[in-house]
Coordinates of C-alpha atoms and ligand atoms in Angstrom, one line a residue:
M17 CA 5.6 85.8 -63.8
K18 CA 2.7 83.2 -63.7
T19 CA 3.7 79.6 -62.6
F20 CA 1.0 76.3 -62.5
T21 CA 2.3 73.0 -61.2
A22 CA 0.6 69.6 -61.3
R23 CA 0.9 66.3 -60.3
A24 CA -0.2 62.7 -61.6
H25 CA 0.7 59.7 -59.7
G26 CA 2.1 56.5 -61.5
R27 CA 0.4 53.2 -61.1
V28 CA 0.1 49.9 -60.3
N29 CA -2.3 47.2 -62.3
L30 CA -4.1 44.9 -59.9
I31 CA -5.2 42.7 -62.0
G32 CA -7.1 43.3 -65.6
E33 CA -4.0 43.1 -68.2
H34 CA -3.7 43.6 -71.8
T35 CA -7.9 43.8 -71.4
D36 CA -8.1 47.8 -72.4
Y37 CA -7.4 48.3 -75.4
N38 CA -10.5 44.9 -76.3
G39 CA -12.9 47.1 -73.9
G40 CA -12.2 44.7 -71.3
W41 CA -12.3 45.9 -67.4
V42 CA -9.3 46.8 -65.4
L43 CA -8.1 47.1 -61.7
P44 CA -5.3 49.7 -61.1
T45 CA -4.5 51.7 -58.3
T46 CA -1.9 54.9 -57.8
I47 CA 1.9 54.5 -55.8
P48 CA 3.6 57.3 -54.0
Q49 CA 5.8 58.1 -57.3
F50 CA 4.2 60.8 -59.1
T51 CA 5.7 63.5 -61.8
E52 CA 5.3 66.7 -61.3
V53 CA 5.2 69.4 -64.1
T54 CA 5.4 73.3 -63.4
L55 CA 4.6 75.3 -66.3
T56 CA 6.1 79.4 -66.5
I57 CA 4.3 82.0 -68.2
E58 CA 6.5 85.1 -68.8
D59 CA 4.2 88.4 -68.6
S60 CA 6.9 90.2 -71.3
R61 CA 6.1 87.7 -73.6
S62 CA 4.3 88.8 -77.1
S63 CA 1.3 86.9 -78.1
A64 CA 2.8 85.9 -81.2
D65 CA 5.5 84.2 -79.0
S66 CA 4.9 80.3 -79.7
S67 CA 7.7 79.1 -77.7
V68 CA 8.2 75.6 -75.6
T69 CA 11.0 75.4 -73.9
L70 CA 11.4 72.1 -72.0
T71 CA 13.9 70.3 -69.0
T72 CA 12.8 67.6 -67.0
S73 CA 15.2 66.5 -64.3
K74 CA 17.6 63.8 -66.0
E75 CA 18.4 67.1 -67.8
R76 CA 16.9 66.5 -70.7
K77 CA 16.1 69.7 -71.9
G78 CA 13.5 70.3 -75.5
Q79 CA 12.0 72.6 -77.3
Y80 CA 9.5 73.4 -80.2
R81 CA 6.9 76.1 -81.1
L82 CA 3.3 75.6 -80.5
G83 CA 2.1 74.5 -84.1
H84 CA 4.6 72.9 -85.4
E85 CA 4.7 69.6 -83.3
Q86 CA 7.0 66.9 -85.4
K87 CA 7.5 63.8 -84.1
T88 CA 10.8 63.0 -82.8
G89 CA 10.4 59.3 -81.2
T90 CA 11.9 60.6 -78.2
W91 CA 10.1 62.0 -75.0
I92 CA 9.4 65.6 -76.4
D93 CA 6.9 63.5 -78.5
Y94 CA 4.6 62.8 -75.0
L95 CA 4.3 66.9 -74.8
Q96 CA 4.3 67.8 -78.5
G97 CA 1.0 65.3 -78.8
A98 CA -0.5 67.1 -76.1
T99 CA -0.5 70.8 -77.7
K100 CA -0.7 69.4 -81.3
L101 CA -3.8 68.3 -79.9
L102 CA -5.3 70.8 -77.7
R103 CA -4.9 73.6 -80.9
D104 CA -6.5 71.0 -82.9
S105 CA -9.0 70.9 -80.9
G106 CA -9.9 74.4 -81.5
L107 CA -8.3 75.9 -77.4
E108 CA -6.1 78.6 -77.4
L109 CA -2.4 78.0 -75.6
G110 CA 0.3 80.9 -75.6
A111 CA 4.3 80.0 -74.9
F112 CA 5.5 78.6 -71.8
S113 CA 8.4 77.0 -70.4
A114 CA 8.2 73.6 -68.3
K115 CA 10.1 72.0 -65.5
I116 CA 9.5 68.4 -65.3
H117 CA 9.9 66.6 -62.0
S118 CA 9.6 62.6 -61.5
T119 CA 9.7 60.2 -59.6
V120 CA 8.1 57.3 -61.3
P121 CA 10.9 54.6 -63.3
E122 CA 10.5 55.0 -67.2
G123 CA 9.4 51.7 -68.8
S124 CA 8.6 49.6 -66.0
G125 CA 5.2 49.0 -66.3
L126 CA 4.1 51.8 -63.5
S127 CA 3.0 54.0 -66.2
S128 CA 5.3 57.1 -66.4
S129 CA 4.0 58.3 -69.5
A130 CA 0.8 58.3 -68.2
A131 CA 2.6 60.1 -65.4
L132 CA 4.2 62.5 -67.5
E133 CA 1.1 63.4 -69.9
I134 CA -1.7 64.2 -66.9
S135 CA 0.3 65.8 -64.8
F136 CA 1.4 68.4 -68.3
L137 CA -2.3 68.0 -69.0
K138 CA -3.2 69.3 -65.7
A139 CA -0.6 72.6 -65.7
L140 CA -1.8 73.0 -68.9
R141 CA -5.4 73.1 -68.3
E142 CA -4.6 75.0 -65.2
A143 CA -2.3 78.0 -66.7
F144 CA -4.4 78.1 -69.6
N145 CA -7.8 77.7 -68.5
L146 CA -9.2 74.8 -70.1
P147 CA -12.8 73.5 -69.7
L148 CA -11.6 69.9 -69.7
E149 CA -12.6 67.3 -67.3
D150 CA -10.7 64.5 -65.9
V151 CA -11.6 61.9 -67.8
E152 CA -11.3 64.3 -71.1
L153 CA -7.6 64.3 -70.2
A154 CA -7.0 60.7 -69.9
R155 CA -8.6 60.6 -73.8
I156 CA -6.6 63.2 -74.7
G157 CA -3.7 61.6 -73.0
Q158 CA -4.3 57.8 -74.5
R159 CA -5.0 59.9 -78.2
I160 CA -1.2 61.3 -77.3
E161 CA 0.3 57.8 -77.5
N162 CA -1.9 56.1 -80.3
E163 CA -1.6 59.3 -82.5
F164 CA 1.7 61.3 -82.1
V165 CA 4.1 58.2 -79.7
G166 CA 3.3 55.6 -81.7
A167 CA 1.9 53.6 -78.9
R168 CA -1.4 51.5 -79.4
V169 CA -2.1 51.7 -75.8
G170 CA -5.4 51.5 -74.0
I171 CA -7.0 54.0 -71.2
M172 CA -6.3 52.6 -67.9
D173 CA -3.3 53.6 -67.5
Q174 CA -4.6 57.7 -68.9
M175 CA -7.6 56.8 -66.8
A176 CA -5.9 55.5 -63.1
C177 CA -3.4 58.5 -63.3
S178 CA -6.3 61.2 -63.8
L179 CA -8.9 59.7 -61.3
A180 CA -7.4 56.9 -59.0
T181 CA -7.2 58.0 -55.2
A182 CA -4.3 56.6 -52.8
G183 CA -5.6 53.1 -51.2
E184 CA -8.5 52.5 -53.5
A185 CA -8.6 50.9 -57.1
L186 CA -10.2 51.5 -59.8
F187 CA -12.4 49.0 -61.1
L188 CA -13.1 50.4 -64.3
D189 CA -14.7 49.3 -67.6
T190 CA -12.8 50.4 -70.7
Q191 CA -15.7 50.8 -72.7
S192 CA -18.1 52.3 -71.1
L193 CA -15.4 54.2 -68.6
T194 CA -17.6 54.3 -65.6
Y195 CA -16.0 52.9 -62.8
E196 CA -16.1 51.9 -59.4
S197 CA -14.2 52.7 -56.0
I198 CA -12.8 49.0 -54.7
T199 CA -10.9 50.1 -51.2
I200 CA -8.4 47.9 -50.8
P201 CA -8.6 45.8 -47.0
R202 CA -5.0 47.6 -45.5
M203 CA -5.5 46.6 -42.0
H204 CA -5.0 42.6 -43.6
C205 CA -2.9 42.9 -46.4
D206 CA -0.1 44.9 -47.6
L207 CA 0.5 45.4 -50.9
L208 CA 4.0 45.2 -52.6
V209 CA 5.6 46.5 -56.0
I210 CA 8.7 45.6 -56.7
N211 CA 11.1 46.5 -60.2
S212 CA 12.5 44.2 -62.2
G213 CA 15.3 46.8 -63.4
L214 CA 14.3 45.7 -67.0
A215 CA 12.8 48.3 -68.8
H216 CA 10.4 47.7 -71.8
Q217 CA 8.6 50.2 -74.2
N218 CA 5.2 50.9 -75.3
S219 CA 6.0 51.9 -79.0
G220 CA 8.5 49.3 -79.6
G221 CA 6.6 46.5 -81.5
D222 CA 5.7 43.5 -78.8
Y223 CA 2.9 45.7 -77.2
N224 CA 1.1 46.6 -81.2
T225 CA 2.0 42.8 -81.9
R226 CA -0.3 41.8 -79.1
R227 CA -3.2 44.8 -80.3
A228 CA -2.9 43.4 -83.9
E229 CA -3.1 39.8 -83.1
C230 CA -6.6 40.5 -80.9
E231 CA -7.9 42.8 -83.6
A232 CA -7.3 39.3 -86.1
A233 CA -8.9 37.2 -83.6
C234 CA -12.1 39.5 -83.8
K235 CA -12.5 39.5 -87.0
E236 CA -12.2 35.7 -87.2
L237 CA -14.5 35.4 -84.7
R238 CA -16.6 38.3 -86.4
I239 CA -16.9 40.9 -83.2
H240 CA -16.3 44.1 -82.9
S241 CA -14.2 43.6 -79.4
L242 CA -13.7 40.8 -77.1
R243 CA -15.2 42.1 -74.8
E244 CA -18.5 40.8 -76.6
L245 CA -17.4 37.1 -75.4
S246 CA -17.1 35.8 -71.5
E247 CA -15.8 32.6 -70.5
K248 CA -18.9 30.5 -70.9
D249 CA -17.8 31.3 -74.5
L250 CA -14.3 29.5 -74.6
P251 CA -15.0 26.6 -77.0
Q252 CA -15.8 29.5 -79.8
L253 CA -11.9 29.8 -79.7
D254 CA -11.3 26.1 -80.7
Q255 CA -11.7 27.6 -84.6
L256 CA -9.0 30.3 -84.3
P257 CA -5.2 29.2 -85.3
E258 CA -3.4 28.4 -82.0
T259 CA -1.7 31.6 -81.4
L260 CA -4.9 34.0 -81.8
K261 CA -6.5 31.2 -79.6
R262 CA -4.5 31.7 -76.8
R263 CA -4.0 35.5 -76.6
A264 CA -8.2 35.6 -76.8
R265 CA -8.6 33.0 -73.9
H266 CA -6.0 35.2 -72.1
V267 CA -8.6 38.4 -72.4
L268 CA -11.5 36.2 -72.0
T269 CA -10.4 35.0 -68.8
E270 CA -8.4 37.7 -67.5
N271 CA -11.6 39.6 -67.7
A272 CA -13.0 37.2 -65.6
R273 CA -10.1 37.0 -63.2
V274 CA -10.7 40.9 -62.5
F275 CA -14.7 40.4 -61.8
R276 CA -13.3 37.8 -59.2
T277 CA -10.7 39.9 -57.3
V278 CA -13.1 42.7 -57.1
Q279 CA -15.5 40.7 -55.4
A280 CA -12.6 38.6 -53.2
L281 CA -11.6 42.0 -52.2
K282 CA -15.2 43.8 -51.1
E283 CA -15.4 40.0 -49.2
H284 CA -11.2 41.0 -47.9
D285 CA -10.8 36.9 -48.9
L286 CA -7.3 37.6 -49.7
S287 CA -6.5 34.0 -50.8
T288 CA -8.7 34.3 -54.0
V289 CA -7.3 37.5 -54.9
G290 CA -3.4 35.7 -54.2
R291 CA -4.8 32.5 -56.5
L292 CA -6.4 35.2 -59.1
F293 CA -2.8 37.0 -58.9
K294 CA -1.1 33.8 -59.3
E295 CA -3.9 32.5 -62.8
S296 CA -2.9 35.9 -64.1
H297 CA 0.6 35.9 -64.5
A298 CA 0.1 32.1 -66.2
S299 CA -1.9 33.3 -68.2
M300 CA -0.1 36.4 -69.0
R301 CA 3.1 34.1 -69.3
D302 CA 1.3 31.3 -71.7
D303 CA -0.9 32.3 -73.1
Y304 CA -0.2 36.5 -74.0
A305 CA 3.2 35.6 -74.2
V306 CA 4.3 39.1 -72.5
S307 CA 6.9 38.0 -70.0
I308 CA 10.3 37.4 -70.5
P309 CA 12.1 34.4 -67.9
E310 CA 13.7 37.1 -65.2
I311 CA 10.0 38.2 -64.3
D312 CA 8.7 35.3 -64.8
Q313 CA 11.7 33.8 -61.6
L314 CA 11.2 37.1 -59.7
V315 CA 7.3 36.3 -59.4
E316 CA 8.2 32.5 -58.4
I317 CA 10.7 34.0 -56.0
T318 CA 8.0 36.5 -54.6
A319 CA 4.9 33.4 -54.8
K320 CA 6.9 31.2 -52.6
Q321 CA 8.1 33.7 -49.7
K322 CA 5.9 32.2 -46.6
G323 CA 3.0 35.3 -46.0
V324 CA 2.5 35.8 -50.0
F325 CA -1.0 35.8 -51.4
G326 CA 0.0 35.9 -55.1
A327 CA 2.1 37.7 -57.3
R328 CA 2.0 38.7 -60.9
L329 CA 4.0 40.7 -63.5
T330 CA 2.0 43.9 -63.7
G331 CA 1.7 46.5 -66.7
G332 CA 2.6 45.2 -70.2
G333 CA 5.0 43.2 -69.6
F334 CA 8.3 42.4 -71.4
G335 CA 10.0 43.9 -68.6
G336 CA 8.7 45.9 -66.3
S337 CA 7.6 45.5 -62.3
I338 CA 6.0 42.7 -60.5
V339 CA 2.8 43.8 -57.6
A340 CA 2.2 40.9 -54.9
L341 CA -0.3 41.0 -52.4
T342 CA 1.2 40.2 -48.4
E343 CA -0.1 39.8 -44.7
K344 CA 0.2 42.2 -43.5
N345 CA 3.0 44.1 -42.3
L346 CA 5.5 41.4 -44.0
A347 CA 5.6 43.4 -47.3
Q348 CA 8.7 45.3 -45.9
S349 CA 11.0 42.3 -45.1
I350 CA 9.1 39.8 -47.4
S351 CA 11.0 42.6 -50.4
E352 CA 14.4 42.3 -48.9
D353 CA 14.6 38.6 -49.1
V354 CA 13.0 38.6 -52.7
C355 CA 15.7 41.0 -53.9
K356 CA 18.5 39.1 -52.2
A357 CA 17.6 35.6 -54.0
Y358 CA 16.4 37.8 -57.4
R359 CA 20.0 38.6 -57.6
E360 CA 21.5 35.7 -56.7
K361 CA 19.4 34.2 -59.7
T362 CA 19.6 36.5 -62.2
G363 CA 22.1 38.9 -61.4
H364 CA 19.8 42.1 -62.0
S365 CA 19.0 44.5 -59.0
A366 CA 15.5 44.7 -58.6
T367 CA 14.2 47.8 -56.8
V368 CA 11.3 48.3 -53.9
L369 CA 8.9 50.5 -55.5
V370 CA 5.6 50.2 -52.4
A371 CA 6.2 47.9 -49.3
R372 CA 2.8 48.8 -47.1
Ligands
ADP13 P1 5.8 52.9 -68.5 O1 4.6 54.0 -68.8 O2 5.5 51.3 -68.3 O3 7.2 53.8 -68.0 P2 6.1 53.8 -71.8 O4 7.0 52.7 -72.6 O5 4.9 54.3 -71.7 O6 7.0 53.0 -70.2 O7 6.7 55.2 -71.4 C1 8.2 55.4 -71.0 C2 8.6 56.7 -72.0 O8 8.3 57.6 -71.2 C3 10.3 57.1 -71.9 O9 11.2 56.1 -72.3 C4 10.0 58.3 -72.0 O10 10.2 58.6 -73.3 C5 8.6 59.2 -71.3 N1 8.7 59.6 -70.2 C6 8.3 58.9 -68.7 N2 8.2 60.3 -67.6 C7 9.1 61.1 -68.4 C8 9.8 61.9 -67.7 N3 9.5 62.6 -66.4 N4 10.7 63.0 -68.7 C9 10.7 62.8 -70.1 N5 10.0 61.4 -70.1 C10 9.4 60.6 -70.0
MG14 MG1 3.5 53.8 -70.3

């Protein structure tokens, strides 16, 4: 019997939301929460055996046969998609069982799905000696969601879960996949991540609708991707119907905010980063319409605490988590006050995931 263990951390996106499937720029970093996959291959198994057995820490169980992967609309699809795509590309896998343990909250905008895909792919790479680089794993992870799960996500989450390192943000160009590590100036600030307690699902309709709206905007503007336009092109959006104009405006201004955030982080100008967080949230709420009232409340409560530079919804939206930047050593006490006020206002329980 041989066992192989691999891990992938969840991620929090500092800024650059809904820009990845528009060929734009993003700035995610890892969170301490992770997903760990332990693969076991029994020596006694014959080469004809193609069974896969799955168990998760939440007592979920699954089983299927390699070569017989079939969409179920459940969590098993993230794993079936992986083995299907690997085998379709000509790589050889054998029977195995996998135990999955995760501390990343699901559907909270912190990329439990990519952490699952990437940790599973890394464990498979080790167990079956697959010749795959980390960027290739990210591409396969995105294809699992696009082609098998039915979530038309971009590549940010998989790139972050596969490549990002703690304490650094991954400034990624999602078209060329070139990236630069940006140091978060931890000696001057704390990062705060709070889960609103309201989960979303990317394979649901709203996320895919936003993507379709961006495609419709491109068609009207006769371009391939919104990446081709920058802030100076904003007047061009006037020719679009109002909804498409708002969606495109978010993407153009959000791309610009990613560049400004990177510059401000390099200069340790945290007030500017905070202002950009606030602008990003307003744009997601008003132009892109991916926030919900409870998240707006959570952001508002957080942003008005003393010592907070700025706060915003992070991840795909329609629920999920917020990210905030605070003065050094204040995140913990601020988070306690925020959770209390949020419960009083909305009746929901928020959980603090990062306060450092
Ligand atoms: P997010 O990636 O923001 O957490 P998604 O909707 O993209 O949200 O992915 C959440 C889904 O991923 C869950 O509903 C579940 O199907 C699957 N998933 C994530 N982590 C695990 C896990 N540890 N075990 C089983 N399924 C998981
Ligand atoms: Mg996801």
